[in-house]
PDB file of C-alpha atoms in Angstrom:
ATOM      1  CA  MET G   5      -0.097  -0.181   0.207  1.00  0.00           C
ATOM      2  CA  ILE G   6       1.161   3.609  -0.802  1.00  0.00           C
ATOM      3  CA  PHE G   7       0.428   6.442   1.835  1.00  0.00           C
ATOM      4  CA  PRO G   8       1.013  10.068   1.118  1.00  0.00           C
ATOM      5  CA  ILE G   9       3.221  11.861   4.035  1.00  0.00           C
ATOM      6  CA  GLY G  10       3.888  15.227   2.541  1.00  0.00           C
ATOM      7  CA  ASP G  11       4.479  17.147  -0.475  1.00  0.00           C
ATOM      8  CA  ASP G  12       6.738  19.858  -1.595  1.00  0.00           C
ATOM      9  CA  GLN G  13       4.506  22.798  -2.522  1.00  0.00           C
ATOM     10  CA  VAL G  14       5.405  25.822  -0.457  1.00  0.00           C
ATOM     11  CA  GLN G  15       2.535  27.118   1.382  1.00  0.00           C
ATOM     12  CA  GLY G  16       1.750  30.823   0.679  1.00  0.00           C
ATOM     13  CA  GLY G  17      -0.819  33.159   1.303  1.00  0.00           C
ATOM     14  CA  ASP G  18      -3.700  32.480   4.144  1.00  0.00           C
ATOM     15  CA  ARG G  19      -3.065  30.182   6.964  1.00  0.00           C
ATOM     16  CA  PRO G  20      -4.598  27.027   6.772  1.00  0.00           C
ATOM     17  CA  ILE G  21      -6.763  27.543   9.881  1.00  0.00           C
ATOM     18  CA  PHE G  22      -9.409  25.387   8.469  1.00  0.00           C
ATOM     19  CA  SER G  23      -7.798  22.685   7.469  1.00  0.00           C
ATOM     20  CA  TYR G  24      -6.406  21.957  10.601  1.00  0.00           C
ATOM     21  CA  SER G  25      -9.420  22.494  12.287  1.00  0.00           C
ATOM     22  CA  LEU G  26     -11.590  20.140  10.343  1.00  0.00           C
ATOM     23  CA  ILE G  27      -8.785  17.266  11.381  1.00  0.00           C
ATOM     24  CA  ALA G  28      -9.230  18.345  15.116  1.00  0.00           C
ATOM     25  CA  ALA G  29     -13.172  18.198  14.672  1.00  0.00           C
ATOM     26  CA  ASN G  30     -13.126  14.837  12.895  1.00  0.00           C
ATOM     27  CA  VAL G  31     -10.496  13.454  15.759  1.00  0.00           C
ATOM     28  CA  VAL G  32     -12.782  15.007  18.895  1.00  0.00           C
ATOM     29  CA  VAL G  33     -16.147  13.854  17.315  1.00  0.00           C
ATOM     30  CA  PHE G  34     -14.342   9.685  16.937  1.00  0.00           C
ATOM     31  CA  ALA G  35     -12.949  10.249  20.486  1.00  0.00           C
ATOM     32  CA  VAL G  36     -16.157  11.359  21.689  1.00  0.00           C
ATOM     33  CA  MET G  37     -18.082   8.690  20.170  1.00  0.00           C
ATOM     34  CA  PHE G  38     -15.804   5.841  21.270  1.00  0.00           C
ATOM     35  CA  LEU G  39     -15.372   6.951  24.698  1.00  0.00           C
ATOM     36  CA  MET G  40     -18.757   8.244  25.478  1.00  0.00           C
ATOM     37  CA  ILE G  41     -21.291   5.923  23.893  1.00  0.00           C
ATOM     38  CA  PRO G  42     -21.457   2.369  24.853  1.00  0.00           C
ATOM     39  CA  PRO G  43     -20.014  -0.331  22.435  1.00  0.00           C
ATOM     40  CA  GLU G  44     -23.922  -1.879  21.986  1.00  0.00           C
ATOM     41  CA  SER G  45     -25.040   1.739  20.832  1.00  0.00           C
ATOM     42  CA  ILE G  46     -22.562   2.463  18.400  1.00  0.00           C
ATOM     43  CA  ASN G  47     -24.276   0.680  15.408  1.00  0.00           C
ATOM     44  CA  GLY G  48     -27.739   2.499  16.174  1.00  0.00           C
ATOM     45  CA  PHE G  49     -25.622   5.973  16.306  1.00  0.00           C
ATOM     46  CA  TYR G  50     -24.425   4.990  12.477  1.00  0.00           C
ATOM     47  CA  MET G  51     -27.644   4.256  11.892  1.00  0.00           C
ATOM     48  CA  THR G  52     -29.239   7.685  13.216  1.00  0.00           C
ATOM     49  CA  TYR G  53     -26.173   9.922  11.850  1.00  0.00           C
ATOM     50  CA  GLY G  54     -24.778   8.203   8.878  1.00  0.00           C
ATOM     51  CA  SER G  55     -26.432   8.783   5.309  1.00  0.00           C
ATOM     52  CA  ILE G  56     -28.399   5.880   4.409  1.00  0.00           C
ATOM     53  CA  PRO G  57     -29.313   6.077   0.768  1.00  0.00           C
ATOM     54  CA  SER G  58     -32.902   4.583   0.749  1.00  0.00           C
ATOM     55  CA  GLN G  59     -33.952   6.839   3.464  1.00  0.00           C
ATOM     56  CA  ILE G  60     -32.534   9.738   1.779  1.00  0.00           C
ATOM     57  CA  MET G  61     -34.132   8.757  -1.827  1.00  0.00           C
ATOM     58  CA  SER G  62     -37.562   8.496   0.008  1.00  0.00           C
ATOM     59  CA  GLY G  63     -37.099  12.060   1.320  1.00  0.00           C
ATOM     60  CA  HIS G  64     -35.853  11.450   4.969  1.00  0.00           C
ATOM     61  CA  ASP G  65     -32.624  12.372   7.031  1.00  0.00           C
ATOM     62  CA  TRP G  66     -31.356  14.592   4.158  1.00  0.00           C
ATOM     63  CA  TRP G  67     -29.505  16.189   6.909  1.00  0.00           C
ATOM     64  CA  THR G  68     -27.364  12.971   7.319  1.00  0.00           C
ATOM     65  CA  LEU G  69     -25.421  13.972   4.272  1.00  0.00           C
ATOM     66  CA  GLY G  70     -23.839  16.380   6.350  1.00  0.00           C
ATOM     67  CA  SER G  71     -23.397  14.580   9.674  1.00  0.00           C
ATOM     68  CA  SER G  72     -21.871  11.508   8.076  1.00  0.00           C
ATOM     69  CA  MET G  73     -19.009  13.386   6.587  1.00  0.00           C
ATOM     70  CA  PHE G  74     -17.564  13.773  10.537  1.00  0.00           C
ATOM     71  CA  LEU G  75     -18.031  10.027  11.261  1.00  0.00           C
ATOM     72  CA  HIS G  76     -15.820   7.403  10.886  1.00  0.00           C
ATOM     73  CA  GLY G  77     -16.012   3.663  11.026  1.00  0.00           C
ATOM     74  CA  GLY G  78     -12.789   2.782  13.047  1.00  0.00           C
ATOM     75  CA  LEU G  79      -9.315   4.350  13.871  1.00  0.00           C
ATOM     76  CA  MET G  80      -7.600   3.438  10.590  1.00  0.00           C
ATOM     77  CA  HIS G  81     -10.330   4.619   8.706  1.00  0.00           C
ATOM     78  CA  LEU G  82     -10.204   8.307  10.421  1.00  0.00           C
ATOM     79  CA  LEU G  83      -6.280   8.414  10.280  1.00  0.00           C
ATOM     80  CA  GLY G  84      -6.330   7.494   6.506  1.00  0.00           C
ATOM     81  CA  ASN G  85      -8.868  10.079   5.698  1.00  0.00           C
ATOM     82  CA  MET G  86      -7.024  12.437   8.386  1.00  0.00           C
ATOM     83  CA  LEU G  87      -3.722  12.175   6.391  1.00  0.00           C
ATOM     84  CA  PHE G  88      -5.028  12.740   2.953  1.00  0.00           C
ATOM     85  CA  LEU G  89      -6.565  15.932   4.536  1.00  0.00           C
ATOM     86  CA  TRP G  90      -3.342  17.111   6.260  1.00  0.00           C
ATOM     87  CA  VAL G  91      -1.335  16.677   2.848  1.00  0.00           C
ATOM     88  CA  PHE G  92      -3.195  18.259   0.714  1.00  0.00           C
ATOM     89  CA  ALA G  93      -5.812  20.779   2.246  1.00  0.00           C
ATOM     90  CA  ASP G  94      -3.511  23.447   3.650  1.00  0.00           C
ATOM     91  CA  ASN G  95      -2.033  24.787   0.064  1.00  0.00           C
ATOM     92  CA  ILE G  96      -5.697  24.837  -1.331  1.00  0.00           C
ATOM     93  CA  GLU G  97      -6.845  26.777   1.614  1.00  0.00           C
ATOM     94  CA  ALA G  98      -3.861  29.341   1.684  1.00  0.00           C
ATOM     95  CA  THR G  99      -4.527  30.083  -2.228  1.00  0.00           C
ATOM     96  CA  ILE G 100      -8.554  30.496  -1.887  1.00  0.00           C
ATOM     97  CA  GLY G 101      -8.868  31.549   1.979  1.00  0.00           C
ATOM     98  CA  PRO G 102     -10.434  30.028   4.659  1.00  0.00           C
ATOM     99  CA  TRP G 103     -14.083  30.768   4.055  1.00  0.00           C
ATOM    100  CA  LYS G 104     -13.913  29.739   0.316  1.00  0.00           C
ATOM    101  CA  PHE G 105     -11.938  26.743   1.352  1.00  0.00           C
ATOM    102  CA  LEU G 106     -14.989  25.545   4.213  1.00  0.00           C
ATOM    103  CA  ALA G 107     -17.735  26.323   1.759  1.00  0.00           C
ATOM    104  CA  PHE G 108     -15.944  24.139  -1.124  1.00  0.00           C
ATOM    105  CA  TYR G 109     -14.974  21.288   1.336  1.00  0.00           C
ATOM    106  CA  LEU G 110     -18.526  20.782   2.512  1.00  0.00           C
ATOM    107  CA  ALA G 111     -20.147  21.127  -0.667  1.00  0.00           C
ATOM    108  CA  GLY G 112     -17.884  18.393  -2.075  1.00  0.00           C
ATOM    109  CA  GLY G 113     -18.632  16.231   1.037  1.00  0.00           C
ATOM    110  CA  LEU G 114     -22.527  16.869   0.232  1.00  0.00           C
ATOM    111  CA  ILE G 115     -21.966  16.600  -3.456  1.00  0.00           C
ATOM    112  CA  ALA G 116     -20.266  13.208  -2.958  1.00  0.00           C
ATOM    113  CA  GLY G 117     -23.134  11.975  -0.543  1.00  0.00           C
ATOM    114  CA  ILE G 118     -25.623  12.589  -3.271  1.00  0.00           C
ATOM    115  CA  ALA G 119     -23.405  10.612  -5.779  1.00  0.00           C
ATOM    116  CA  HIS G 120     -23.357   7.606  -3.440  1.00  0.00           C
ATOM    117  CA  THR G 121     -27.154   7.911  -2.955  1.00  0.00           C
ATOM    118  CA  LEU G 122     -27.908   8.108  -6.506  1.00  0.00           C
ATOM    119  CA  PHE G 123     -26.154   4.924  -7.372  1.00  0.00           C
ATOM    120  CA  ASN G 124     -26.963   2.955  -4.367  1.00  0.00           C
ATOM    121  CA  PRO G 125     -30.605   3.927  -4.052  1.00  0.00           C
ATOM    122  CA  GLY G 126     -31.385   1.142  -2.327  1.00  0.00           C
ATOM    123  CA  SER G 127     -29.100   0.297   0.230  1.00  0.00           C
ATOM    124  CA  ILE G 128     -29.885   0.662   3.938  1.00  0.00           C
ATOM    125  CA  VAL G 129     -26.347   0.745   5.116  1.00  0.00           C
ATOM    126  CA  PRO G 130     -24.927   4.277   6.729  1.00  0.00           C
ATOM    127  CA  ALA G 131     -22.435   5.752   4.582  1.00  0.00           C
ATOM    128  CA  VAL G 132     -19.921   7.353   6.654  1.00  0.00           C
ATOM    129  CA  GLY G 133     -16.563   9.155   6.395  1.00  0.00           C
ATOM    130  CA  ALA G 134     -14.814  12.517   5.109  1.00  0.00           C
ATOM    131  CA  SER G 135     -13.483  10.815   2.338  1.00  0.00           C
ATOM    132  CA  GLY G 136     -15.906  12.334  -0.261  1.00  0.00           C
ATOM    133  CA  ALA G 137     -15.116  15.716   0.769  1.00  0.00           C
ATOM    134  CA  ILE G 138     -11.547  15.042   1.164  1.00  0.00           C
ATOM    135  CA  SER G 139     -11.847  13.533  -2.793  1.00  0.00           C
ATOM    136  CA  ALA G 140     -12.959  16.797  -3.612  1.00  0.00           C
ATOM    137  CA  VAL G 141      -9.851  18.471  -2.309  1.00  0.00           C
ATOM    138  CA  LEU G 142      -7.613  15.706  -4.189  1.00  0.00           C
ATOM    139  CA  GLY G 143      -9.814  16.618  -7.599  1.00  0.00           C
ATOM    140  CA  ALA G 144      -8.720  20.538  -6.871  1.00  0.00           C
ATOM    141  CA  TYR G 145      -5.033  19.717  -6.064  1.00  0.00           C
ATOM    142  CA  LEU G 146      -4.249  17.929  -8.932  1.00  0.00           C
ATOM    143  CA  VAL G 147      -6.084  20.862 -11.021  1.00  0.00           C
ATOM    144  CA  MET G 148      -3.850  23.786  -9.235  1.00  0.00           C
ATOM    145  CA  PHE G 149      -0.768  21.983  -8.235  1.00  0.00           C
ATOM    146  CA  PRO G 150      -0.380  19.126 -10.999  1.00  0.00           C
ATOM    147  CA  SER G 151       3.569  19.516 -10.792  1.00  0.00           C
ATOM    148  CA  SER G 152       3.818  18.998  -7.232  1.00  0.00           C
ATOM    149  CA  ARG G 153       5.853  16.139  -5.922  1.00  0.00           C
ATOM    150  CA  ILE G 154       3.835  13.821  -3.244  1.00  0.00           C
ATOM    151  CA  LYS G 155       6.205  12.070  -0.988  1.00  0.00           C
ATOM    152  CA  VAL G 156       4.885   8.580  -0.395  1.00  0.00           C
ATOM    153  CA  LEU G 157       5.389   5.792   1.943  1.00  0.00           C
ATOM    154  CA  ILE G 158       5.550   2.424   0.078  1.00  0.00           C
ATOM    155  CA  LEU G 159       4.723  -0.220   3.110  1.00  0.00           C
ATOM    156  CA  ILE G 160       5.226  -3.239   0.992  1.00  0.00           C
ATOM    157  CA  ILE G 161       8.988  -2.474   0.795  1.00  0.00           C
ATOM    158  CA  PHE G 162       8.958  -0.356   3.673  1.00  0.00           C
ATOM    159  CA  THR G 163      10.532   2.772   1.540  1.00  0.00           C
ATOM    160  CA  SER G 164       9.719   6.143   0.680  1.00  0.00           C
ATOM    161  CA  ALA G 165       9.804   8.060  -2.703  1.00  0.00           C
ATOM    162  CA  SER G 166       8.444  11.352  -4.429  1.00  0.00           C
ATOM    163  CA  ILE G 167       6.611  11.214  -7.190  1.00  0.00           C
ATOM    164  CA  PRO G 168       4.616  14.280  -9.420  1.00  0.00           C
ATOM    165  CA  ALA G 169       1.057  14.694  -7.769  1.00  0.00           C
ATOM    166  CA  PHE G 170      -0.482  14.043 -11.321  1.00  0.00           C
ATOM    167  CA  LEU G 171       0.591  10.339 -11.253  1.00  0.00           C
ATOM    168  CA  PHE G 172       0.041   9.880  -7.925  1.00  0.00           C
ATOM    169  CA  LEU G 173      -3.996  11.518  -7.841  1.00  0.00           C
ATOM    170  CA  GLY G 174      -4.390  10.136 -11.590  1.00  0.00           C
ATOM    171  CA  PHE G 175      -3.822   6.547 -10.360  1.00  0.00           C
ATOM    172  CA  TRP G 176      -5.825   7.355  -7.402  1.00  0.00           C
ATOM    173  CA  ILE G 177      -9.023   8.639  -9.571  1.00  0.00           C
ATOM    174  CA  LEU G 178      -8.402   5.619 -12.152  1.00  0.00           C
ATOM    175  CA  GLN G 179      -8.419   2.673  -9.171  1.00  0.00           C
ATOM    176  CA  GLN G 180     -11.947   4.600  -7.708  1.00  0.00           C
ATOM    177  CA  THR G 181     -13.149   4.738 -11.134  1.00  0.00           C
ATOM    178  CA  ILE G 182     -12.581   1.091 -12.388  1.00  0.00           C
ATOM    179  CA  SER G 183     -13.770   0.130  -8.806  1.00  0.00           C
ATOM    180  CA  GLY G 184     -17.155   2.066  -9.246  1.00  0.00           C
ATOM    181  CA  VAL G 185     -17.862   0.857 -12.310  1.00  0.00           C
ATOM    182  CA  GLY G 186     -17.192  -2.527 -11.384  1.00  0.00           C
ATOM    183  CA  ALA G 187     -19.424  -2.394  -8.493  1.00  0.00           C
ATOM    184  CA  ILE G 188     -22.326  -1.416 -10.848  1.00  0.00           C
ATOM    185  CA  SER G 189     -22.382  -4.723 -12.293  1.00  0.00           C
ATOM    186  CA  THR G 190     -22.325  -6.740  -8.757  1.00  0.00           C
ATOM    187  CA  VAL G 191     -25.177  -7.696  -6.776  1.00  0.00           C
ATOM    188  CA  ASP G 192     -23.424  -6.170  -3.670  1.00  0.00           C
ATOM    189  CA  LEU G 193     -23.837  -2.465  -4.800  1.00  0.00           C
ATOM    190  CA  ASP G 194     -26.509  -1.981  -2.173  1.00  0.00           C
ATOM    191  CA  THR G 195     -25.089  -3.813   0.582  1.00  0.00           C
ATOM    192  CA  GLY G 196     -22.203  -1.595   1.799  1.00  0.00           C
ATOM    193  CA  GLY G 197     -18.166  -1.367   1.466  1.00  0.00           C
ATOM    194  CA  VAL G 198     -16.534   1.465   0.259  1.00  0.00           C
ATOM    195  CA  ALA G 199     -18.301   4.351  -1.033  1.00  0.00           C
ATOM    196  CA  TRP G 200     -16.365   4.455  -4.587  1.00  0.00           C
ATOM    197  CA  TRP G 201     -19.328   6.983  -5.981  1.00  0.00           C
ATOM    198  CA  ALA G 202     -19.068   9.120  -3.041  1.00  0.00           C
ATOM    199  CA  HIS G 203     -15.162   9.436  -4.035  1.00  0.00           C
ATOM    200  CA  ILE G 204     -15.514   9.898  -8.111  1.00  0.00           C
ATOM    201  CA  GLY G 205     -18.348  12.256  -7.244  1.00  0.00           C
ATOM    202  CA  GLY G 206     -16.408  14.363  -4.558  1.00  0.00           C
ATOM    203  CA  PHE G 207     -13.283  14.233  -7.274  1.00  0.00           C
ATOM    204  CA  ALA G 208     -15.234  15.342  -9.931  1.00  0.00           C
ATOM    205  CA  PHE G 209     -16.600  18.175  -8.042  1.00  0.00           C
ATOM    206  CA  GLY G 210     -13.428  19.266  -6.792  1.00  0.00           C
ATOM    207  CA  PHE G 211     -11.554  18.894 -10.618  1.00  0.00           C
ATOM    208  CA  LEU G 212     -14.113  21.506 -11.914  1.00  0.00           C
ATOM    209  CA  SER G 213     -13.660  23.527  -9.027  1.00  0.00           C
ATOM    210  CA  GLY G 214     -10.209  23.582  -9.593  1.00  0.00           C
ATOM    211  CA  PHE G 215      -9.786  25.257 -12.712  1.00  0.00           C
ATOM    212  CA  TYR G 216     -11.734  28.266 -11.105  1.00  0.00           C
ATOM    213  CA  PHE G 217      -9.004  28.310  -8.014  1.00  0.00           C
ATOM    214  CA  ARG G 218      -6.242  28.201 -10.464  1.00  0.00           C
ATOM    215  CA  THR G 219      -7.085  31.669 -11.522  1.00  0.00           C
ATOM    216  CA  LEU G 220      -7.070  32.776  -7.741  1.00  0.00           C
ATOM    217  CA  LEU G 221      -3.293  31.296  -7.614  1.00  0.00           C
ATOM    218  CA  LYS G 222      -2.347  32.821 -11.044  1.00  0.00           C
ATOM    219  CA  ARG G 223      -3.662  36.289  -9.605  1.00  0.00           C
ATOM    220  CA  ARG G 224      -1.725  35.625  -6.128  1.00  0.00           C
ATOM    221  CA  VAL G 225       1.318  35.087  -8.140  1.00  0.00           C
ATOM    222  CA  SER G 226       0.820  38.084 -10.208  1.00  0.00           C
ATOM    223  CA  GLU G 227       0.301  40.202  -7.065  1.00  0.00           C
ATOM    224  CA  VAL G 228       3.871  38.627  -5.486  1.00  0.00           C
ATOM    225  CA  ASP G 229       5.717  39.320  -8.750  1.00  0.00           C
ATOM    226  CA  LEU G 230       4.042  43.475  -8.905  1.00  0.00           C
ATOM    227  CA  LEU G 231       5.112  43.527  -5.338  1.00  0.00           C
ATOM    228  CA  VAL G 232       8.700  42.113  -6.100  1.00  0.00           C
TER     229      VAL G 232
END
């Protein structure tokens, strides 16, 4: 398995307060869940606050599209998502500003949840996790910083490497798309597992948004050049 552990993109502009605040919020919610809620009640909590496609399609519990993006199914689920958010979010927020970034992140999570619902309309399994919103961050990063180099940890051979962002993220979305398309033809589409179409939907939203964000990046670079 390959995990991103950093990038070489020099952070400028606004301080990424919401990137780190979102990480803190997800960690706090996870800690409160597993410290305050009895183990026998956890499943019920997920059923209440997770996003259940069949319920949303019937016009109920639409608000869970928001609550579900702050829940995680386990420690590794949380750590994996927060690692990606930590590596990729800060430069986007520094470029577009904190409030635009927060709106973008939340919108990405909602659109990802809608995509998951539309492709799994009969599912009664609650979807949880920040990965849809984080996928939007990845899509925007690909457009804004395609030549940045991503430091990755390759667990299978216990080494690290540095690869271009367009290769890392291009392979990532290709893998998600192949898995998502493959899931459509399986009988298990509505029975749970990885929310491939949440990832794809979030990434597509972020990718398209990235073209607008890139104009902000170019404007910021031009302003720096004028100051110099």
